[in-house]
Coordinates of C-alpha atoms in Angstrom, one line a residue:
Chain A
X1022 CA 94.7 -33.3 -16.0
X1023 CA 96.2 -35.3 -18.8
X1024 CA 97.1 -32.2 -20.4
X1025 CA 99.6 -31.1 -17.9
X1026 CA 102.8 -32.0 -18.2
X1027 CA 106.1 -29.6 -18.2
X1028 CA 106.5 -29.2 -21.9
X1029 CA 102.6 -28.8 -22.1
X1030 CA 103.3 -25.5 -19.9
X1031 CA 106.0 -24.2 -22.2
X1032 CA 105.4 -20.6 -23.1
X1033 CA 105.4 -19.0 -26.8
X1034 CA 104.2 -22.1 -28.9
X1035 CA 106.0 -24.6 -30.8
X1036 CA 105.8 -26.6 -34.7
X1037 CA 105.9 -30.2 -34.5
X1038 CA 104.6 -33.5 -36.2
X1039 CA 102.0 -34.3 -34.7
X1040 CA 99.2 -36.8 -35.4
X1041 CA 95.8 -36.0 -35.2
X1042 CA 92.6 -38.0 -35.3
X1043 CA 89.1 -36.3 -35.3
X1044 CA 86.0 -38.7 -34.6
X1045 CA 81.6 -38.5 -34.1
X1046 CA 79.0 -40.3 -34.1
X1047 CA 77.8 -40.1 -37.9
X1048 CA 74.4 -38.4 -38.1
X1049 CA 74.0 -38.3 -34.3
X1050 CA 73.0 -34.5 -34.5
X1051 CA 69.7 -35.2 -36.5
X1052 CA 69.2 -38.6 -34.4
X1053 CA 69.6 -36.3 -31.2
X1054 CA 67.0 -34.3 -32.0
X1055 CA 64.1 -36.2 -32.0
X1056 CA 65.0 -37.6 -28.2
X1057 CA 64.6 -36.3 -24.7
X1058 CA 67.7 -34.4 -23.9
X1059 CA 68.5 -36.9 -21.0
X1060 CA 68.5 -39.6 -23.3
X1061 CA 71.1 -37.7 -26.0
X1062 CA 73.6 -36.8 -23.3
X1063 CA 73.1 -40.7 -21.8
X1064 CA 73.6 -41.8 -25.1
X1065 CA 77.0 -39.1 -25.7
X1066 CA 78.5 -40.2 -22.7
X1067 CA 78.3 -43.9 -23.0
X1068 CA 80.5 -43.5 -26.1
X1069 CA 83.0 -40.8 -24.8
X1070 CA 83.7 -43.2 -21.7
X1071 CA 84.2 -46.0 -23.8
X1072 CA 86.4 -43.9 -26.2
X1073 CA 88.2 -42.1 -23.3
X1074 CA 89.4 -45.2 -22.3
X1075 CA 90.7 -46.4 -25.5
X1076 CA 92.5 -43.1 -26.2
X1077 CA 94.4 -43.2 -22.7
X1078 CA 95.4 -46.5 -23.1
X1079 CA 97.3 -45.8 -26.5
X1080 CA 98.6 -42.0 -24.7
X1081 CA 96.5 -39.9 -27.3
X1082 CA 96.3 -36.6 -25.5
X1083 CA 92.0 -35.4 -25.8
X1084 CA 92.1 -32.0 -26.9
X1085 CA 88.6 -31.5 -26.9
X1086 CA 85.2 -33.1 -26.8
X1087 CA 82.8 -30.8 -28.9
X1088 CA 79.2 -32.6 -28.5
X1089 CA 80.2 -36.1 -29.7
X1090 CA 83.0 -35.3 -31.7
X1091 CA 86.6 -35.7 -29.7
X1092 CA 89.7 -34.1 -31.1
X1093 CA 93.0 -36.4 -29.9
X1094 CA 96.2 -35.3 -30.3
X1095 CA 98.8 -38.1 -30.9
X1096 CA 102.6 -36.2 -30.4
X1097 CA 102.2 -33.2 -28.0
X1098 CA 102.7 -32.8 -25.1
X1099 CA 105.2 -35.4 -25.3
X1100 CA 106.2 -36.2 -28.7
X1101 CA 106.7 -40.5 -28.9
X1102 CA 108.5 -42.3 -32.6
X1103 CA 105.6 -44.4 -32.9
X1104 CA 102.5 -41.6 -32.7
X1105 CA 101.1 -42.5 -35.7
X1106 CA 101.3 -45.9 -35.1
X1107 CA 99.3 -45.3 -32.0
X1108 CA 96.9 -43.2 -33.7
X1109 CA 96.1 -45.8 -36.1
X1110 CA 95.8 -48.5 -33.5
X1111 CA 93.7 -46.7 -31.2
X1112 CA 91.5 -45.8 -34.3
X1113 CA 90.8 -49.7 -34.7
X1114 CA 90.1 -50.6 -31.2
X1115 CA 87.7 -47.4 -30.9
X1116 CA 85.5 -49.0 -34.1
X1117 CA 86.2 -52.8 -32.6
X1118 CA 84.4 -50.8 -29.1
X1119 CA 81.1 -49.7 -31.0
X1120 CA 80.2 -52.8 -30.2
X1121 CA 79.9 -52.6 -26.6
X1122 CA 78.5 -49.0 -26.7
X1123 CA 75.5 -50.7 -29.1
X1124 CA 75.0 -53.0 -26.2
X1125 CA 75.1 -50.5 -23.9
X1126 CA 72.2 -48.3 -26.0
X1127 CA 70.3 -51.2 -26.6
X1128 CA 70.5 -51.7 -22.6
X1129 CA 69.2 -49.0 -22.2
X1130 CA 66.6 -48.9 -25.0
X1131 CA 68.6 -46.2 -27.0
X1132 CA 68.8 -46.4 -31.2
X1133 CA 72.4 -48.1 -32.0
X1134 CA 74.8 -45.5 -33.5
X1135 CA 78.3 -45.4 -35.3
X1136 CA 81.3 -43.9 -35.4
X1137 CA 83.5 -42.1 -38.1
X1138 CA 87.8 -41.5 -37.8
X1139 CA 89.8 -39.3 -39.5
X1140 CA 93.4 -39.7 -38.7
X1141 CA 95.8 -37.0 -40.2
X1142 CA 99.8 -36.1 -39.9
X1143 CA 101.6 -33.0 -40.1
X1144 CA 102.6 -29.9 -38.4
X1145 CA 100.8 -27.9 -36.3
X1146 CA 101.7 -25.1 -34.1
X1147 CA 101.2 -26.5 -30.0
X1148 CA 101.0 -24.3 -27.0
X1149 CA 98.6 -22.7 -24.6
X1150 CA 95.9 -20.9 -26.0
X1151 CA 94.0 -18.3 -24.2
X1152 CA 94.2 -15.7 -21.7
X1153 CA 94.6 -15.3 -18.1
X1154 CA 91.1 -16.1 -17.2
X1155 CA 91.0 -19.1 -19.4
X1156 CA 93.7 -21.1 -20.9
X1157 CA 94.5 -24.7 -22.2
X1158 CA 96.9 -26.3 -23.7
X1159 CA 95.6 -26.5 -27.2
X1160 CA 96.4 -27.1 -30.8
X1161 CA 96.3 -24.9 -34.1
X1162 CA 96.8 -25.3 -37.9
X1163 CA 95.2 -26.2 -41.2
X1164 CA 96.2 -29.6 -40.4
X1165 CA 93.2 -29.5 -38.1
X1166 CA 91.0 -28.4 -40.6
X1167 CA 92.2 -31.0 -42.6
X1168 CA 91.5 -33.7 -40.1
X1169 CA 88.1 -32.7 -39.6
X1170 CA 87.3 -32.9 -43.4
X1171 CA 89.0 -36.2 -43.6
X1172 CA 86.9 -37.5 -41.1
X1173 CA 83.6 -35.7 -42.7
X1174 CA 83.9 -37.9 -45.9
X1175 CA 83.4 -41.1 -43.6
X1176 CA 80.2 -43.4 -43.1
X1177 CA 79.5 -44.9 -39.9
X1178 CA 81.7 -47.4 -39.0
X1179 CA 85.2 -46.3 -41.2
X1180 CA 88.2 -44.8 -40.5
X1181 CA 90.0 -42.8 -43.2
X1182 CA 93.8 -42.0 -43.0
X1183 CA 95.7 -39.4 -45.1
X1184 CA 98.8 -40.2 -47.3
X1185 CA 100.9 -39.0 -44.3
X1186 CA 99.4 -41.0 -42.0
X1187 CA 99.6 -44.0 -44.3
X1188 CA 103.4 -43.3 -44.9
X1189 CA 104.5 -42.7 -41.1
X1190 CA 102.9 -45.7 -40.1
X1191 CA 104.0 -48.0 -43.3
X1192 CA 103.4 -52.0 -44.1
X1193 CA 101.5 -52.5 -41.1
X1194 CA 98.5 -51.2 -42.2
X1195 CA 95.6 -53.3 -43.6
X1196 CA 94.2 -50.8 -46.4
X1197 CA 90.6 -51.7 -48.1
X1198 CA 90.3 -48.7 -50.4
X1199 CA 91.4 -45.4 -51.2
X1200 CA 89.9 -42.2 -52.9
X1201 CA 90.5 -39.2 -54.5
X1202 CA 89.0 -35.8 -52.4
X1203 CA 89.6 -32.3 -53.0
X1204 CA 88.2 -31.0 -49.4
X1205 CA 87.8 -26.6 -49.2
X1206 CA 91.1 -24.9 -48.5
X1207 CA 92.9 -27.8 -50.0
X1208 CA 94.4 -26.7 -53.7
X1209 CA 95.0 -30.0 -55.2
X1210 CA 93.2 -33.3 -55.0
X1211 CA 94.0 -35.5 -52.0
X1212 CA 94.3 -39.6 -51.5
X1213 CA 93.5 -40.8 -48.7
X1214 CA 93.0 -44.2 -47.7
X1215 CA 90.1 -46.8 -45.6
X1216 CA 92.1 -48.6 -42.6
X1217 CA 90.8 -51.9 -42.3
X1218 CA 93.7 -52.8 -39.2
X1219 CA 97.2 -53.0 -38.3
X1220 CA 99.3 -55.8 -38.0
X1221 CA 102.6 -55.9 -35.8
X1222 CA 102.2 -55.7 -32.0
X1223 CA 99.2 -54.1 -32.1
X1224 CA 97.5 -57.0 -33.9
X1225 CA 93.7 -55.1 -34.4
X1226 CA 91.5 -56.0 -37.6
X1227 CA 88.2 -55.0 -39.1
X1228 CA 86.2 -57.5 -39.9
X1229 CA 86.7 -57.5 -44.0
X1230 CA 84.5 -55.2 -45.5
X1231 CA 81.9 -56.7 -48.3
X1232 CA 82.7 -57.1 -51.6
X1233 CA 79.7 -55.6 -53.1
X1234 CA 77.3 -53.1 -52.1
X1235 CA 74.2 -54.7 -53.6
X1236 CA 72.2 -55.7 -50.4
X1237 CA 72.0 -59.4 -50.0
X1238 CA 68.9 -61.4 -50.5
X1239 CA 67.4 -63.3 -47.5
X1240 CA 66.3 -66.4 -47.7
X1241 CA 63.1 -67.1 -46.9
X1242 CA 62.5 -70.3 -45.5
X1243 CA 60.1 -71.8 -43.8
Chain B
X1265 CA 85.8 -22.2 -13.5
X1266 CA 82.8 -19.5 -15.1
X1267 CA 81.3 -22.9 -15.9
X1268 CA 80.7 -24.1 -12.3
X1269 CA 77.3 -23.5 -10.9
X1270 CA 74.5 -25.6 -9.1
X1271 CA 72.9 -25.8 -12.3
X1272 CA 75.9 -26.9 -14.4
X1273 CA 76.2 -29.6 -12.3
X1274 CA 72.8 -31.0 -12.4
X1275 CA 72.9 -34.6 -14.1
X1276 CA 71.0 -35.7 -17.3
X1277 CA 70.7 -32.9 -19.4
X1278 CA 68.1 -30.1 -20.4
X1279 CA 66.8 -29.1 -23.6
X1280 CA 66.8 -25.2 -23.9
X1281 CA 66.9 -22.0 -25.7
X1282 CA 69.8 -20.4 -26.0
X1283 CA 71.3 -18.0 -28.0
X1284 CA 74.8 -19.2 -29.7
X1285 CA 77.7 -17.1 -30.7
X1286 CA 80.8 -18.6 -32.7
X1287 CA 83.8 -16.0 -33.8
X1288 CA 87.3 -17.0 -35.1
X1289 CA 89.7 -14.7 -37.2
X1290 CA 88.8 -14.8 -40.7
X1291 CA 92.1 -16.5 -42.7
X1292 CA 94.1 -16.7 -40.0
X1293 CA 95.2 -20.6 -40.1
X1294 CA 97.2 -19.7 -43.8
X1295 CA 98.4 -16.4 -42.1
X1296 CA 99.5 -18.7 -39.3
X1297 CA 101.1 -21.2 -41.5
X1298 CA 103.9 -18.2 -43.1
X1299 CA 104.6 -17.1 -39.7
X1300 CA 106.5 -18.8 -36.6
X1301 CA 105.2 -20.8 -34.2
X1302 CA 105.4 -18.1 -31.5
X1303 CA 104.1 -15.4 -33.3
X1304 CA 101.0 -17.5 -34.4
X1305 CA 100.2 -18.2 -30.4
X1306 CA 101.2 -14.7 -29.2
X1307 CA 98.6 -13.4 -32.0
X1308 CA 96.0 -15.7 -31.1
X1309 CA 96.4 -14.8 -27.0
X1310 CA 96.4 -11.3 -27.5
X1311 CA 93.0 -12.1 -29.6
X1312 CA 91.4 -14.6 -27.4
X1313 CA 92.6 -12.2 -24.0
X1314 CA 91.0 -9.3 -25.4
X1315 CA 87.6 -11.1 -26.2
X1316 CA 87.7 -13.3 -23.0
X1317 CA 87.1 -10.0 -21.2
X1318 CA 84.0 -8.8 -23.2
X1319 CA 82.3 -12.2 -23.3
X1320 CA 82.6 -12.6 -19.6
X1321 CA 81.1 -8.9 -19.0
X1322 CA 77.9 -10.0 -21.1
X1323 CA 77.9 -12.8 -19.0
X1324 CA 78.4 -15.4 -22.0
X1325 CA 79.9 -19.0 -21.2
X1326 CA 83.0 -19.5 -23.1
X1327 CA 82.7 -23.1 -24.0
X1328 CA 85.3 -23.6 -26.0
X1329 CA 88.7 -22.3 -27.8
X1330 CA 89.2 -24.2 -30.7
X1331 CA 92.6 -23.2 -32.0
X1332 CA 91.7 -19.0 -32.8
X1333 CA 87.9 -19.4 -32.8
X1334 CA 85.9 -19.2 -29.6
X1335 CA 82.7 -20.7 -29.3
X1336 CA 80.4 -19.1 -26.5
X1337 CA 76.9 -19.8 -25.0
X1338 CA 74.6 -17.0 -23.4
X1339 CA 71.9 -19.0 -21.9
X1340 CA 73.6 -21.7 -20.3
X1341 CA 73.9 -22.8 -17.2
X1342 CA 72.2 -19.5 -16.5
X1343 CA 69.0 -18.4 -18.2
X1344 CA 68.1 -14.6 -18.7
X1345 CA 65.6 -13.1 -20.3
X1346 CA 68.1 -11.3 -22.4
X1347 CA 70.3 -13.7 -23.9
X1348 CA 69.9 -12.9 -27.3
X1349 CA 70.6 -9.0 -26.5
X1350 CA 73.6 -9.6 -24.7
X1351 CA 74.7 -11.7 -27.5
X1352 CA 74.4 -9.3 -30.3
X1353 CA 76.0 -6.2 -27.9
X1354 CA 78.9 -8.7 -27.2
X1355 CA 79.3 -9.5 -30.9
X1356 CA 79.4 -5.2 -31.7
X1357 CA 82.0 -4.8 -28.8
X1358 CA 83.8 -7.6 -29.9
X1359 CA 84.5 -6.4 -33.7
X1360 CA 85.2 -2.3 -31.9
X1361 CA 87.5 -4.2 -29.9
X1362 CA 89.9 -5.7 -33.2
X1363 CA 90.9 -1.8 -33.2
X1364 CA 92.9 -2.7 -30.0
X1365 CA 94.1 -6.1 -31.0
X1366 CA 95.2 -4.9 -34.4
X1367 CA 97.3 -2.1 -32.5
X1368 CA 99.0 -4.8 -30.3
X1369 CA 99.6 -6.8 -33.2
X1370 CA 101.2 -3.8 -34.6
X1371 CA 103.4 -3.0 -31.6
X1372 CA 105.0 -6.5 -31.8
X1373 CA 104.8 -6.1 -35.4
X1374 CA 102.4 -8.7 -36.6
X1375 CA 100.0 -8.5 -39.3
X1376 CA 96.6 -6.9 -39.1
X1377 CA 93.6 -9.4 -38.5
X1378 CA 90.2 -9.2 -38.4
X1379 CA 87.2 -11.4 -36.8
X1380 CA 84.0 -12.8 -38.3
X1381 CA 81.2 -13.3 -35.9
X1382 CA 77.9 -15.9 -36.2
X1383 CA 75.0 -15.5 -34.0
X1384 CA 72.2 -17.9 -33.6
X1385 CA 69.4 -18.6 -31.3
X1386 CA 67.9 -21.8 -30.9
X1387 CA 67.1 -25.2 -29.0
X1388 CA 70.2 -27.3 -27.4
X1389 CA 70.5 -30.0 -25.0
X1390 CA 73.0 -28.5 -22.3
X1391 CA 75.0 -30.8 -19.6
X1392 CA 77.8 -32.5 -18.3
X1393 CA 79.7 -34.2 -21.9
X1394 CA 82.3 -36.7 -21.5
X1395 CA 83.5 -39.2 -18.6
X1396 CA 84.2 -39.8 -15.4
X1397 CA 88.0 -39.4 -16.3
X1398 CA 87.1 -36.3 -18.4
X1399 CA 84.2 -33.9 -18.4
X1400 CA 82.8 -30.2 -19.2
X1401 CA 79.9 -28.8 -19.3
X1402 CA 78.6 -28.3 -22.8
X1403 CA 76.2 -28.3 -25.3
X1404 CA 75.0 -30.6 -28.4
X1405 CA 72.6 -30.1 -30.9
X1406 CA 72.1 -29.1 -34.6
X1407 CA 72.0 -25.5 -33.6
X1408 CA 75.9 -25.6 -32.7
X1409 CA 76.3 -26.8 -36.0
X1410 CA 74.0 -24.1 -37.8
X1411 CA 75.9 -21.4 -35.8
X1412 CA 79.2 -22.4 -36.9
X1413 CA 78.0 -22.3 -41.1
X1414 CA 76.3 -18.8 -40.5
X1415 CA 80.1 -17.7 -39.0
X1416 CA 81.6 -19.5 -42.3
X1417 CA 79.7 -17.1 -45.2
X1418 CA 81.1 -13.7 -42.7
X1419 CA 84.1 -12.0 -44.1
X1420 CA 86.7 -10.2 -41.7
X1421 CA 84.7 -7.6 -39.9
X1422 CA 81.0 -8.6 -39.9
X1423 CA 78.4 -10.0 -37.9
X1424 CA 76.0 -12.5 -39.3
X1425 CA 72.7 -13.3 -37.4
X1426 CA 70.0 -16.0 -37.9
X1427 CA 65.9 -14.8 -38.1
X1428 CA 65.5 -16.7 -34.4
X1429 CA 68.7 -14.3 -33.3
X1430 CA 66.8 -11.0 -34.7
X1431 CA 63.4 -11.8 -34.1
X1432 CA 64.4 -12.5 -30.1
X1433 CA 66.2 -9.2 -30.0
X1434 CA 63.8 -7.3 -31.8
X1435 CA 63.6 -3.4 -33.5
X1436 CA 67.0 -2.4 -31.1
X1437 CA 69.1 -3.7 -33.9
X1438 CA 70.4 -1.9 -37.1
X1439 CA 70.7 -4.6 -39.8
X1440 CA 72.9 -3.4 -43.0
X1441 CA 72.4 -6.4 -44.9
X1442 CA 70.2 -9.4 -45.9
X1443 CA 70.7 -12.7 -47.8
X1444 CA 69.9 -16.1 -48.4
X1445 CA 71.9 -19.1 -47.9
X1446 CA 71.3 -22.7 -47.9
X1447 CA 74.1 -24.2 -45.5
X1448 CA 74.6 -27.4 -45.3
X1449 CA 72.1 -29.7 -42.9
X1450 CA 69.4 -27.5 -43.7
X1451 CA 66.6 -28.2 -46.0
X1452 CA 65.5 -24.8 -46.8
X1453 CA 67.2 -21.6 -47.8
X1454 CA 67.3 -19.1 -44.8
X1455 CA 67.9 -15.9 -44.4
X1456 CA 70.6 -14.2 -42.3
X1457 CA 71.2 -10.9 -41.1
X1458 CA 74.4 -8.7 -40.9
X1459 CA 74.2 -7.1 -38.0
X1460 CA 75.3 -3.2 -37.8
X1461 CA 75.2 -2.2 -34.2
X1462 CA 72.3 -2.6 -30.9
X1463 CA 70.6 0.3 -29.5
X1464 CA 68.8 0.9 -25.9
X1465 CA 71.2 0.5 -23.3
X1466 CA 73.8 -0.9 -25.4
X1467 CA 73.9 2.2 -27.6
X1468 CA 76.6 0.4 -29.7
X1469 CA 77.1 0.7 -33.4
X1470 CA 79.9 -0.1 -36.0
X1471 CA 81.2 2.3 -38.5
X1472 CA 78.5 2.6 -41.0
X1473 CA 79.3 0.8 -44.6
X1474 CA 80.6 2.1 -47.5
X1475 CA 77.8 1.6 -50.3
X1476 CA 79.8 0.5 -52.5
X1477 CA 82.3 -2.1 -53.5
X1478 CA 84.1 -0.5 -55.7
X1479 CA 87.8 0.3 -54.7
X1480 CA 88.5 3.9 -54.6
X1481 CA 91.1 6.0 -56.5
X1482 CA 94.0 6.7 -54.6
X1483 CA 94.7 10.3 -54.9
X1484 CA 98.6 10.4 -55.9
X1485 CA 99.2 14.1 -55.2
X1486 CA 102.9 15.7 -55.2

């Protein structure tokens, strides 16, 4: 397993900086229900073998896959200088992939779908959770929560970052917008930012978001 | 693994009713946050070992720990015809058992915790999720979701259950409490149920409540 790994099998838990990014596939739940169960795990798996392969490549560590949402740890078990640049990178390349998983459903005659990121850093406490019968090397902390909520405020097809994230990674980051949230267990309000790419070695962009919402007229000619 | 069987293994996926349970320990990620690392995983071991037992002995399928809350299916890959009472006898063991987890917390000298518990009972498509690289059995659908927002309005101590929950388990429960919420993803108020204890062969029941809220006057004799 990817999990394993000598420091992953420490015993008694540990606090470190981690990076953590939390994705789903926006509104898939209510899009699930109203298709043949076959179809909604086809559909499910198509995008967490695409995104599987993304987050190996850049050493994110899956925590979990809870229906279509994957929790990735960037940092544990093996903590690396440039997690969050990782993190942030991978994020990109997972939206860039939507592309091909939209192929893939439309193969296969399934509705398109899209993804929303989270991407938060901070400290969490990293160790195996369980008992006896059942363990795994797992993650735990409000910085979780966090994530989660981070990711919640996303539309299909964005990736939001937190102020951490924004300042462990630096000038490489292509910003397009930030706002202010206040999400539940939080007591002040919180910026946190759109990542449109990342420049450096990693080299991965968005394409440039609109700069208007209004919906554009078609032409229609003959 | 308790989540191997013929039928786990089957391909494709398969829409069915199952009754869902989600717990986790009410407050415990700030608790966790004022203590150190090891004593945050110990806690959550001794917690998650003590439950592991009881949900396996009502034959409920742990499918996940995520960080101190555990979320469990009775149902899947198994069907019985009493899923939902299992469910609801597991939950009442489950809260008696905190007695024993709060007195090993107290032996090592941690603070007291205490668990809230969400039942629900409802349609999910069950199957292999994930990738070649990576997969579980699990389950998707907006009934996961539902479960997890009827845990969220429980306080330390209680059970909440949906109507589909009661009305599959029938007159064996005592219910102490009604009310009405409107979680989120739903468009109409429901009503849930605080569950008290389970009759029949179960013949298990949790300390009656006080009827009232009011603190009581401490008695400050010599």
């Amino acid at each position: 397993s990817i999990l394993e790994s000598p420091e992953g099998t420490r015993l008694g838990g540990e606090k470190r900086r981690v990076t953590i990014m939390m994705s789903d596939l926006r509104g898939f739940t209510s899009i699930g229900e109203r298709l043949p169960a076959e179809n909604v795990l086809s559909m499910i798996n198509i995008y967490l073998e695409t995104m599987t392969e993304i987050i190996l490549k850049y050493q994110g560590t899956i925590d979990e896959f809870i229906g279509d949402a994957i929790l990735v740890i960037f940092g544990a078990p093996i903590l690396r200088e440039d997690d969050a640049l990782r993190a942030a990178a991978c994020a990109v390349e997972m939206q860039l992939a939507m592309k091909q998983v939209n192929a893939r459903n439309n193969q296969k005659g399934y509705p398109p779908v899209a993804q929303g990121i989270g991407i938060n850093t901070g400290d969490l406490v990293v160790g195996n959770i369980g008992s006896e019968k059942r363990s795994k090397y797992g993650v735990v902390g409000s910085n979780v929560n966090l994530t989660s909520r981070i990711e919640s405020y996303t539309v299909g097809g964005q990736i939001l970052i937190s102020e951490t994230t924004l300042e462990a990674c630096g000038q490489i980051l292509r910003i397009d917008d930030k706002m202010q949230v206040m999400p539940k267990g939080v007591k002040n309000p919180i910026t946190i930012y759109e990542l449109g790419g990342i420049g450096g070695r990693f080299n991965l962009f968005m394409p440039e978001k609109e700069k208007t919402n209004l919906p554009k007229l078609k032409k229609n000619l003959p």
